[in-house]
Coordinates of N, CA, C and O in Angstrom, one line a residue:
X7 N 232.1 1.8 270.3 CA 231.9 0.6 269.4 C 233.3 0.1 269.0 O 234.0 0.9 268.3
X8 N 233.7 -1.1 269.3 CA 235.0 -1.6 268.9 C 234.8 -2.2 267.5 O 234.0 -3.1 267.3
X9 N 235.7 -1.8 266.6 CA 235.6 -2.2 265.2 C 235.7 -3.8 265.1 O 235.0 -4.4 264.4
X10 N 236.7 -4.3 265.8 CA 237.0 -5.7 265.7 C 235.8 -6.5 266.2 O 235.4 -7.5 265.6
X11 N 235.3 -6.2 267.4 CA 234.1 -6.9 267.9 C 232.9 -6.7 267.1 O 232.1 -7.7 266.9
X12 N 232.7 -5.6 266.5 CA 231.6 -5.3 265.6 C 231.7 -6.3 264.4 O 230.7 -6.9 264.1
X13 N 232.8 -6.4 263.8 CA 233.0 -7.3 262.6 C 232.8 -8.8 263.0 O 232.2 -9.5 262.2
X14 N 233.2 -9.1 264.2 CA 233.0 -10.5 264.6 C 231.5 -10.8 264.8 O 231.1 -11.9 264.4
X15 N 230.8 -9.9 265.3 CA 229.3 -10.0 265.4 C 228.6 -10.1 264.0 O 227.6 -10.6 263.9
X16 N 229.3 -9.5 263.0 CA 228.7 -9.5 261.7 C 229.4 -10.4 260.7 O 229.4 -10.1 259.5
X17 N 230.1 -11.4 261.2 CA 231.0 -12.2 260.4 C 230.3 -12.8 259.1 O 230.9 -12.9 258.1
X18 N 229.0 -13.1 259.2 CA 228.3 -13.6 258.0 C 228.1 -12.5 257.0 O 227.7 -12.8 255.9
X19 N 228.3 -11.3 257.4 CA 228.2 -10.2 256.4 C 229.5 -9.5 256.1 O 229.6 -8.5 255.5
X20 N 230.6 -10.2 256.5 CA 231.9 -9.6 256.3 C 232.2 -9.3 254.8 O 233.0 -8.4 254.5
X21 N 231.6 -10.0 253.9 CA 231.8 -9.7 252.5 C 231.4 -8.3 252.1 O 231.8 -7.8 251.1
X22 N 230.6 -7.6 252.9 CA 230.1 -6.3 252.7 C 231.1 -5.2 253.1 O 231.0 -4.1 252.7
X23 N 232.1 -5.6 253.9 CA 233.1 -4.7 254.5 C 234.4 -4.9 253.7 O 234.8 -6.0 253.3
X24 N 235.1 -3.8 253.6 CA 236.4 -3.8 253.0 C 237.4 -3.0 253.9 O 237.1 -2.0 254.4
X25 N 238.6 -3.6 254.1 CA 239.6 -2.9 254.9 C 240.5 -2.2 253.9 O 241.0 -2.8 253.0
X26 N 240.8 -0.9 254.2 CA 241.7 -0.2 253.3 C 242.6 0.6 254.2 O 242.3 0.9 255.4
X27 N 243.8 0.9 253.7 CA 244.8 1.8 254.4 C 245.0 3.0 253.5 O 245.2 2.9 252.3
X28 N 244.9 4.1 254.1 CA 245.0 5.4 253.4 C 246.1 6.2 254.0 O 246.3 6.2 255.2
X29 N 246.9 7.0 253.2 CA 247.9 7.8 253.7 C 247.3 9.1 254.4 O 246.2 9.4 254.1
X30 N 248.1 9.7 255.2 CA 247.7 10.9 255.9 C 247.5 12.0 254.8 O 248.0 11.9 253.7
X31 N 246.5 12.9 255.1 CA 246.2 14.0 254.2 C 245.2 13.6 253.0 O 244.8 14.4 252.3
X32 N 244.9 12.3 252.9 CA 244.0 11.9 251.9 C 242.5 12.3 252.2 O 242.1 12.3 253.4
X33 N 241.8 12.8 251.3 CA 240.4 13.2 251.5 C 239.5 12.0 251.2 O 239.6 11.5 250.1
X34 N 238.8 11.6 252.1 CA 237.9 10.5 252.0 C 236.5 10.9 251.5 O 235.8 10.2 250.8
X35 N 236.1 12.1 251.8 CA 234.8 12.7 251.4 C 235.0 14.2 251.3 O 235.5 14.8 252.3
X36 N 234.8 14.7 250.2 CA 234.9 16.2 250.0 C 233.6 16.9 250.2 O 232.5 16.4 249.8
X37 N 233.7 18.0 250.9 CA 232.5 18.8 251.1 C 231.8 19.0 249.8 O 232.4 19.3 248.8
X38 N 230.5 18.8 249.7 CA 229.7 19.0 248.5 C 229.4 17.7 247.8 O 228.5 17.6 246.9
X39 N 230.2 16.6 248.1 CA 230.0 15.3 247.5 C 228.9 14.6 248.2 O 228.6 14.8 249.4
X40 N 228.2 13.6 247.6 CA 227.2 12.8 248.2 C 228.0 11.6 248.7 O 228.6 10.9 248.0
X41 N 227.8 11.3 250.0 CA 228.5 10.2 250.7 C 228.0 8.9 250.2 O 226.8 8.7 250.1
X42 N 228.9 8.0 249.9 CA 228.6 6.7 249.5 C 229.0 5.6 250.4 O 228.7 4.4 250.3
X43 N 229.8 6.0 251.5 CA 230.4 5.0 252.4 C 230.4 5.4 253.8 O 230.4 6.6 254.1
X44 N 230.5 4.4 254.7 CA 230.6 4.6 256.1 C 232.0 4.1 256.4 O 232.4 3.0 256.0
X45 N 232.8 4.9 257.2 CA 234.1 4.5 257.6 C 234.2 4.2 259.1 O 233.8 5.0 259.9
X46 N 234.8 3.1 259.4 CA 235.1 2.7 260.8 C 236.6 2.8 261.0 O 237.3 2.1 260.2
X47 N 237.1 3.5 261.9 CA 238.5 3.7 262.1 C 239.0 2.5 262.9 O 238.7 2.3 264.1
X48 N 239.8 1.7 262.3 CA 240.5 0.5 263.0 C 241.8 1.0 263.6 O 242.1 0.7 264.7
X49 N 242.5 1.8 262.8 CA 243.8 2.4 263.3 C 244.0 3.7 262.6 O 243.8 3.8 261.4
X50 N 244.3 4.8 263.4 CA 244.6 6.0 262.8 C 243.7 7.1 263.3 O 243.1 7.0 264.3
X51 N 243.6 8.2 262.5 CA 242.9 9.4 263.0 C 242.3 10.1 261.7 O 243.0 10.3 260.7
X52 N 241.1 10.6 261.9 CA 240.4 11.4 260.8 C 240.0 12.7 261.4 O 239.8 12.9 262.6
X53 N 239.8 13.7 260.5 CA 239.4 15.0 260.9 C 238.2 15.4 260.0 O 238.2 15.2 258.8
X54 N 237.1 15.9 260.7 CA 236.0 16.4 259.9 C 236.0 17.9 260.0 O 236.1 18.5 261.1
X55 N 235.9 18.5 258.8 CA 236.0 20.0 258.8 C 235.2 20.5 257.7 O 234.8 19.9 256.7
X56 N 234.8 21.8 257.8 CA 234.1 22.5 256.8 C 234.8 23.8 256.4 O 235.6 24.3 257.2
X57 N 234.5 24.3 255.2 CA 235.1 25.5 254.7 C 234.2 26.7 255.1 O 233.0 26.7 254.8
X58 N 234.8 27.7 255.8 CA 234.1 28.9 256.1 C 234.8 30.1 255.5 O 235.8 30.5 256.1
X59 N 234.4 30.5 254.3 CA 235.0 31.6 253.7 C 236.5 31.4 253.5 O 237.3 32.3 253.7
X60 N 236.9 30.2 253.1 CA 238.3 29.9 252.8 C 239.1 29.4 254.0 O 240.2 29.1 253.8
X61 N 238.5 29.4 255.1 CA 239.2 28.9 256.3 C 238.6 27.6 256.8 O 237.4 27.4 256.8
X62 N 239.5 26.7 257.2 CA 239.0 25.4 257.8 C 238.4 25.6 259.1 O 239.0 26.4 259.9
X63 N 237.3 24.9 259.4 CA 236.7 24.9 260.7 C 236.6 23.4 261.1 O 235.7 22.7 260.5
X64 N 237.4 22.9 262.0 CA 237.4 21.5 262.4 C 236.3 21.4 263.5 O 236.3 22.2 264.4
X65 N 235.5 20.3 263.3 CA 234.5 20.2 264.4 C 234.5 18.8 265.0 O 233.8 18.5 266.0
X66 N 235.4 17.9 264.5 CA 235.5 16.5 265.1 C 236.8 15.9 264.7 O 237.2 16.0 263.6
X67 N 237.3 15.1 265.6 CA 238.4 14.2 265.4 C 237.9 12.8 265.7 O 237.2 12.6 266.7
X68 N 238.2 11.9 264.8 CA 237.8 10.5 265.0 C 239.1 9.6 265.1 O 239.9 9.7 264.3
X69 N 239.1 8.8 266.2 CA 240.2 7.9 266.4 C 239.7 6.4 266.3 O 238.6 6.2 265.9
X70 N 240.5 5.5 266.8 CA 240.2 4.1 266.8 C 238.8 3.8 267.3 O 238.4 4.4 268.3
X71 N 238.1 2.9 266.7 CA 236.8 2.4 267.1 C 235.7 3.5 267.0 O 234.7 3.3 267.7
X72 N 235.9 4.4 266.1 CA 234.8 5.4 265.9 C 234.4 5.3 264.4 O 235.2 4.8 263.6
X73 N 233.2 5.6 264.1 CA 232.6 5.6 262.8 C 232.3 7.0 262.3 O 231.9 7.8 263.1
X74 N 232.4 7.2 261.0 CA 232.0 8.5 260.5 C 231.5 8.3 259.0 O 231.9 7.4 258.3
X75 N 230.6 9.2 258.7 CA 230.1 9.3 257.3 C 229.3 10.6 257.3 O 229.0 11.2 258.3
X76 N 228.9 11.0 256.1 CA 227.9 12.1 255.9 C 226.6 11.3 255.6 O 226.4 11.0 254.4
X77 N 225.9 10.8 256.6 CA 225.0 9.8 256.5 C 223.8 10.0 255.6 O 223.2 11.1 255.5
X78 N 223.4 8.9 255.0 CA 222.1 8.7 254.4 C 221.7 9.6 253.3 O 222.5 9.8 252.4
X79 N 220.6 10.2 253.3 CA 220.1 11.0 252.2 C 221.0 11.2 251.0 O 222.1 10.8 251.0
X80 N 220.5 11.8 250.0 CA 221.3 12.1 248.8 C 221.7 13.5 248.8 O 221.8 14.1 247.8
X81 N 221.9 14.1 250.0 CA 222.3 15.5 250.2 C 223.8 15.6 250.0 O 224.5 14.7 250.6
X82 N 224.3 16.7 249.4 CA 225.7 16.9 249.4 C 226.2 17.1 250.9 O 225.6 17.7 251.7
X83 N 227.4 16.5 251.1 CA 228.0 16.6 252.4 C 228.3 18.1 252.8 O 228.8 18.8 251.9
X84 N 228.1 18.5 254.0 CA 228.4 19.8 254.4 C 229.8 19.9 255.0 O 230.2 20.9 255.5
X85 N 230.5 18.8 255.0 CA 231.9 18.7 255.6 C 232.8 17.8 254.8 O 232.3 17.0 254.0
X86 N 234.1 17.9 255.0 CA 235.1 17.1 254.4 C 235.6 16.1 255.5 O 235.7 16.5 256.7
X87 N 235.9 14.9 255.1 CA 236.6 13.9 255.9 C 238.0 13.7 255.4 O 238.2 13.3 254.2
X88 N 239.0 13.9 256.3 CA 240.4 13.8 255.9 C 241.1 13.0 256.9 O 240.9 13.0 258.1
X89 N 242.1 12.2 256.4 CA 242.9 11.4 257.2 C 244.0 12.2 257.8 O 244.8 12.9 257.1
X90 N 244.1 12.3 259.1 CA 245.2 13.0 259.8 C 246.5 12.2 259.9 O 247.6 12.8 260.1
X91 N 246.3 10.9 259.9 CA 247.4 10.0 260.0 C 247.2 8.9 259.0 O 246.1 8.8 258.5
X92 N 248.2 8.2 258.7 CA 248.0 7.0 257.9 C 247.0 6.1 258.7 O 247.2 5.9 259.9
X93 N 246.0 5.7 258.0 CA 244.9 5.1 258.8 C 244.4 3.8 258.1 O 244.3 3.7 256.9
X94 N 244.0 2.8 258.9 CA 243.4 1.6 258.4 C 241.9 1.7 258.8 O 241.5 2.0 259.9
X95 N 241.1 1.6 257.7 CA 239.6 1.8 257.9 C 238.9 0.6 257.4 O 239.3 -0.1 256.5
X96 N 237.8 0.3 258.0 CA 236.8 -0.7 257.6 C 235.7 0.1 256.9 O 235.1 1.0 257.5
X97 N 235.4 -0.2 255.6 CA 234.5 0.6 254.8 C 233.3 -0.3 254.4 O 233.5 -1.4 254.0
X98 N 232.2 0.3 254.4 CA 231.0 -0.3 253.9 C 230.2 0.7 253.1 O 230.1 1.9 253.5
X99 N 229.6 0.3 252.0 CA 228.8 1.2 251.2 C 227.5 1.5 252.0 O 227.0 0.7 252.7
X100 N 227.0 2.7 251.9 CA 225.9 3.2 252.7 C 224.7 2.3 252.4 O 223.9 2.0 253.3
X101 N 224.4 1.9 251.2 CA 223.3 1.0 250.9 C 223.3 -0.3 251.6 O 222.3 -0.8 252.1
X102 N 224.5 -0.9 251.7 CA 224.7 -2.1 252.4 C 224.6 -1.9 253.9 O 224.0 -2.7 254.6
X103 N 225.0 -0.8 254.4 CA 224.9 -0.4 255.8 C 223.4 -0.3 256.2 O 223.0 -0.8 257.2
X104 N 222.6 0.3 255.3 CA 221.2 0.5 255.6 C 220.5 -0.9 255.6 O 219.7 -1.2 256.5
X105 N 220.9 -1.8 254.7 CA 220.4 -3.2 254.7 C 220.7 -3.9 256.0 O 219.9 -4.6 256.6
X106 N 222.0 -3.7 256.5 CA 222.4 -4.4 257.7 C 221.5 -3.9 258.9 O 221.2 -4.6 259.8
X107 N 221.3 -2.6 258.9 CA 220.4 -2.0 260.0 C 219.0 -2.6 260.0 O 218.4 -2.9 261.1
X108 N 218.5 -2.9 258.8 CA 217.2 -3.5 258.7 C 217.1 -4.9 259.2 O 216.1 -5.4 259.8
X109 N 218.2 -5.7 258.9 CA 218.1 -7.2 259.1 C 218.8 -7.6 260.4 O 218.6 -8.8 260.8
X110 N 219.5 -6.7 261.1 CA 220.2 -7.1 262.3 C 219.8 -6.2 263.4 O 220.5 -5.1 263.6
X111 N 218.8 -6.5 264.2 CA 218.4 -5.6 265.3 C 219.5 -5.3 266.3 O 219.6 -4.1 266.8
X112 N 220.4 -6.2 266.6 CA 221.5 -5.9 267.5 C 222.4 -4.8 267.0 O 222.8 -3.9 267.7
X113 N 222.7 -4.9 265.7 CA 223.5 -3.9 265.0 C 222.8 -2.6 265.0 O 223.4 -1.5 265.3
X114 N 221.5 -2.6 264.8 CA 220.7 -1.4 264.8 C 220.8 -0.7 266.1 O 220.9 0.5 266.3
X115 N 220.7 -1.5 267.2 CA 220.7 -1.0 268.6 C 222.1 -0.4 268.8 O 222.2 0.7 269.5
X116 N 223.2 -1.0 268.4 CA 224.5 -0.5 268.6 C 224.6 0.9 267.8 O 225.2 1.8 268.3
X117 N 224.0 0.9 266.6 CA 224.1 2.1 265.8 C 223.3 3.3 266.5 O 223.8 4.4 266.6
X118 N 222.2 3.0 267.1 CA 221.4 4.0 267.8 C 222.2 4.5 269.0 O 222.2 5.7 269.3
X119 N 222.8 3.6 269.7 CA 223.7 4.0 270.8 C 224.8 4.9 270.4 O 225.1 6.0 271.0
X120 N 225.4 4.6 269.2 CA 226.5 5.4 268.7 C 225.9 6.8 268.3 O 226.5 7.8 268.6
X121 N 224.8 6.8 267.6 CA 224.2 8.1 267.2 C 223.8 9.0 268.4 O 224.0 10.2 268.4
X122 N 223.3 8.3 269.5 CA 222.9 9.1 270.7 C 224.2 9.7 271.3 O 224.1 10.9 271.7
X123 N 225.3 9.0 271.4 CA 226.5 9.5 271.9 C 227.0 10.7 271.0 O 227.4 11.7 271.5
X124 N 226.9 10.5 269.7 CA 227.4 11.5 268.8 C 226.6 12.8 268.9 O 227.1 13.9 269.0
X125 N 225.2 12.6 269.1 CA 224.4 13.8 269.2 C 224.7 14.5 270.5 O 224.8 15.8 270.6
X126 N 225.0 13.8 271.6 CA 225.4 14.4 272.9 C 226.7 15.1 272.7 O 226.9 16.2 273.2
X127 N 227.7 14.5 272.0 CA 229.0 15.2 271.7 C 228.8 16.5 271.0 O 229.4 17.5 271.3
X128 N 227.9 16.5 270.0 CA 227.7 17.7 269.2 C 227.0 18.8 270.1 O 227.3 19.9 269.9
X129 N 226.1 18.3 270.9 CA 225.4 19.3 271.8 C 226.4 19.9 272.8 O 226.4 21.1 273.0
X130 N 227.3 19.1 273.3 CA 228.3 19.6 274.2 C 229.3 20.6 273.4 O 229.7 21.6 274.0
X131 N 229.6 20.2 272.2 CA 230.5 21.1 271.4 C 229.8 22.4 271.2 O 230.4 23.5 271.4
X132 N 228.6 22.4 270.8 CA 227.8 23.6 270.5 C 227.7 24.5 271.8 O 228.0 25.7 271.7
X133 N 227.3 23.9 272.9 CA 227.2 24.6 274.1 C 228.6 25.2 274.6 O 228.6 26.3 275.1
X134 N 229.6 24.4 274.4 CA 230.9 24.9 274.9 C 231.4 26.1 274.0 O 232.0 27.0 274.5
X135 N 231.0 26.1 272.8 CA 231.3 27.2 271.9 C 230.6 28.5 272.3 O 231.1 29.6 272.1
X136 N 229.4 28.4 272.9 CA 228.7 29.6 273.3 C 228.8 29.9 274.8 O 228.4 31.0 275.2
X137 N 229.3 29.0 275.6 CA 229.3 29.2 277.1 C 230.7 29.3 277.6 O 230.9 29.7 278.8
X138 N 231.7 28.8 276.9 CA 233.1 28.7 277.4 C 234.1 29.5 276.6 O 233.9 29.6 275.4
X139 N 235.1 30.0 277.2 CA 236.2 30.7 276.5 C 237.1 29.6 275.8 O 237.0 28.4 276.2
X140 N 237.8 30.0 274.8 CA 238.8 29.1 274.2 C 239.7 28.4 275.2 O 240.0 27.2 275.1
X141 N 240.1 29.2 276.2 CA 241.0 28.6 277.2 C 240.3 27.5 278.0 O 240.9 26.4 278.2
X142 N 239.1 27.7 278.3 CA 238.3 26.7 279.0 C 238.1 25.5 278.2 O 238.2 24.3 278.6
X143 N 237.8 25.7 276.9 CA 237.7 24.6 275.9 C 239.0 23.8 275.8 O 239.0 22.5 275.7
X144 N 240.1 24.5 275.8 CA 241.4 23.8 275.7 C 241.6 22.9 277.0 O 242.1 21.8 276.9
X145 N 241.3 23.5 278.1 CA 241.5 22.7 279.4 C 240.5 21.5 279.4 O 240.9 20.4 279.8
X146 N 239.3 21.7 278.8 CA 238.4 20.5 278.7 C 239.1 19.4 277.8 O 238.9 18.2 278.1
X147 N 239.7 19.8 276.7 CA 240.4 18.8 275.9 C 241.5 18.1 276.7 O 241.6 16.9 276.6
X148 N 242.2 18.9 277.4 CA 243.3 18.3 278.3 C 242.8 17.3 279.2 O 243.4 16.2 279.4
X149 N 241.6 17.6 279.8 CA 241.0 16.6 280.8 C 240.3 15.5 280.2 O 240.4 14.3 280.6
X150 N 239.5 15.8 279.1 CA 238.6 14.7 278.6 C 239.1 14.0 277.3 O 238.6 12.9 277.0
X151 N 239.9 14.7 276.6 CA 240.4 14.1 275.3 C 241.9 14.4 275.1 O 242.3 14.9 274.0
X152 N 242.7 14.0 276.0 CA 244.2 14.3 275.8 C 244.8 13.7 274.6 O 245.8 14.2 274.1
X153 N 244.2 12.7 274.0 CA 244.6 12.1 272.8 C 244.7 13.1 271.7 O 245.6 13.0 270.8
X154 N 243.8 14.0 271.7 CA 243.8 15.1 270.6 C 245.1 15.8 270.7 O 245.7 16.1 269.7
X155 N 245.5 16.2 271.9 CA 246.7 17.0 272.1 C 248.0 16.2 271.7 O 249.0 16.8 271.3
X156 N 247.9 14.9 271.8 CA 249.0 14.1 271.5 C 249.1 13.8 270.0 O 250.2 13.5 269.5
X157 N 248.0 13.7 269.3 CA 248.0 13.2 267.9 C 247.6 14.2 266.8 O 247.8 13.9 265.7
X158 N 247.1 15.3 267.2 CA 246.6 16.2 266.2 C 247.5 17.5 266.1 O 247.9 18.0 267.1
X159 N 247.9 17.9 264.9 CA 248.7 19.1 264.7 C 248.0 20.3 265.4 O 246.8 20.4 265.3
X160 N 248.8 21.2 265.9 CA 248.3 22.3 266.6 C 247.4 23.2 265.8 O 246.4 23.7 266.3
X161 N 247.7 23.4 264.5 CA 246.9 24.3 263.7 C 245.5 23.7 263.6 O 244.5 24.5 263.4
X162 N 245.3 22.4 263.6 CA 244.0 21.8 263.5 C 243.2 21.9 264.9 O 242.0 22.1 264.9
X163 N 244.0 21.8 266.0 CA 243.4 22.0 267.3 C 242.9 23.5 267.4 O 241.8 23.7 267.9
X164 N 243.7 24.4 266.9 CA 243.3 25.8 266.9 C 241.9 26.0 266.1 O 241.0 26.7 266.6
X165 N 241.8 25.4 264.9 CA 240.5 25.5 264.2 C 239.4 24.9 264.9 O 238.3 25.3 264.9
X166 N 239.7 23.8 265.7 CA 238.7 23.1 266.5 C 238.2 24.0 267.6 O 237.0 24.0 267.9
X167 N 239.1 24.8 268.2 CA 238.8 25.7 269.3 C 238.2 27.0 268.8 O 237.7 27.8 269.5
X168 N 238.3 27.2 267.4 CA 237.8 28.5 266.9 C 238.7 29.7 267.1 O 238.3 30.8 267.2
X169 N 240.0 29.4 267.2 CA 241.0 30.4 267.4 C 242.2 30.3 266.4 O 242.2 29.3 265.7
X170 N 243.1 31.2 266.4 CA 244.3 31.2 265.6 C 245.3 30.3 266.2 O 245.3 30.2 267.5
X171 N 246.3 29.8 265.5 CA 247.4 29.1 266.1 C 248.2 29.9 267.1 O 248.7 29.4 268.1
X172 N 248.3 31.2 266.8 CA 249.0 32.1 267.7 C 248.3 32.2 269.1 O 248.9 32.1 270.2
X173 N 246.9 32.3 269.0 CA 246.1 32.3 270.2 C 246.3 31.0 271.0 O 246.3 31.0 272.2
X174 N 246.3 29.9 270.3 CA 246.4 28.6 270.9 C 247.8 28.5 271.6 O 247.9 28.1 272.8
X175 N 248.8 29.0 271.0 CA 250.1 29.0 271.6 C 250.1 29.8 272.9 O 250.7 29.4 274.0
X176 N 249.5 31.0 272.9 CA 249.4 31.8 274.2 C 248.6 31.0 275.2 O 249.0 31.1 276.4
X177 N 247.5 30.4 274.8 CA 246.7 29.7 275.8 C 247.5 28.5 276.4 O 247.5 28.3 277.6
X178 N 248.2 27.8 275.6 CA 249.1 26.7 276.0 C 250.1 27.2 277.0 O 250.3 26.5 278.1
X179 N 250.7 28.3 276.8 CA 251.7 28.9 277.7 C 251.1 29.3 279.0 O 251.6 29.0 280.1
X180 N 249.9 29.9 279.0 CA 249.2 30.3 280.2 C 248.8 29.1 281.0 O 249.0 29.0 282.3
X181 N 248.3 28.0 280.4 CA 247.9 26.8 281.1 C 249.1 26.1 281.7 O 249.0 25.6 282.8
X182 N 250.2 26.1 281.0 CA 251.4 25.5 281.6 C 251.8 26.2 282.8 O 252.3 25.5 283.8
X183 N 251.7 27.5 282.9 CA 252.1 28.3 284.1 C 251.2 28.0 285.3 O 251.6 28.0 286.4
X184 N 249.9 27.7 285.0 CA 249.0 27.4 286.0 C 249.2 26.1 286.7 O 249.0 25.9 287.9
X185 N 249.6 25.1 285.9 CA 249.8 23.7 286.3 C 251.0 23.5 287.2 O 252.0 23.9 287.3

């Protein structure tokens, strides 16, 4: 979903959206808070992570033209959303977002398509964690999401792969020798 084209399609509702710029390392949603907003990344990068006994566990990186929130219900978020880079975001309050889904079928269809893709991504992440080695997962990132390797600090990539930064360094060295 392209943020710019999305907003053009919703121009009569543009008063519901706000463009903000946030510095890197800013927390947009803290684990345990109830989400009030949906974020569309216009420029920049976000990281979604959870705390596991004091250790960060990264499970998603969001770049341009992706949306993120701890959606709907009044449940506390089970993850934190953090800016990895200085980022320009288009923000809408969740209540306004829900109203848009009700009154604009085309937007609702785009949202369902986005959710379907996200569910597929999470299923692939889950399966890769139980069926592939960290090295195989790293190679998958190289092939399918090289942007992660270019834009994300190594220690966050390590938490995404479920390994230590030292293990990631070893994997990177082995993979370089193979290529």
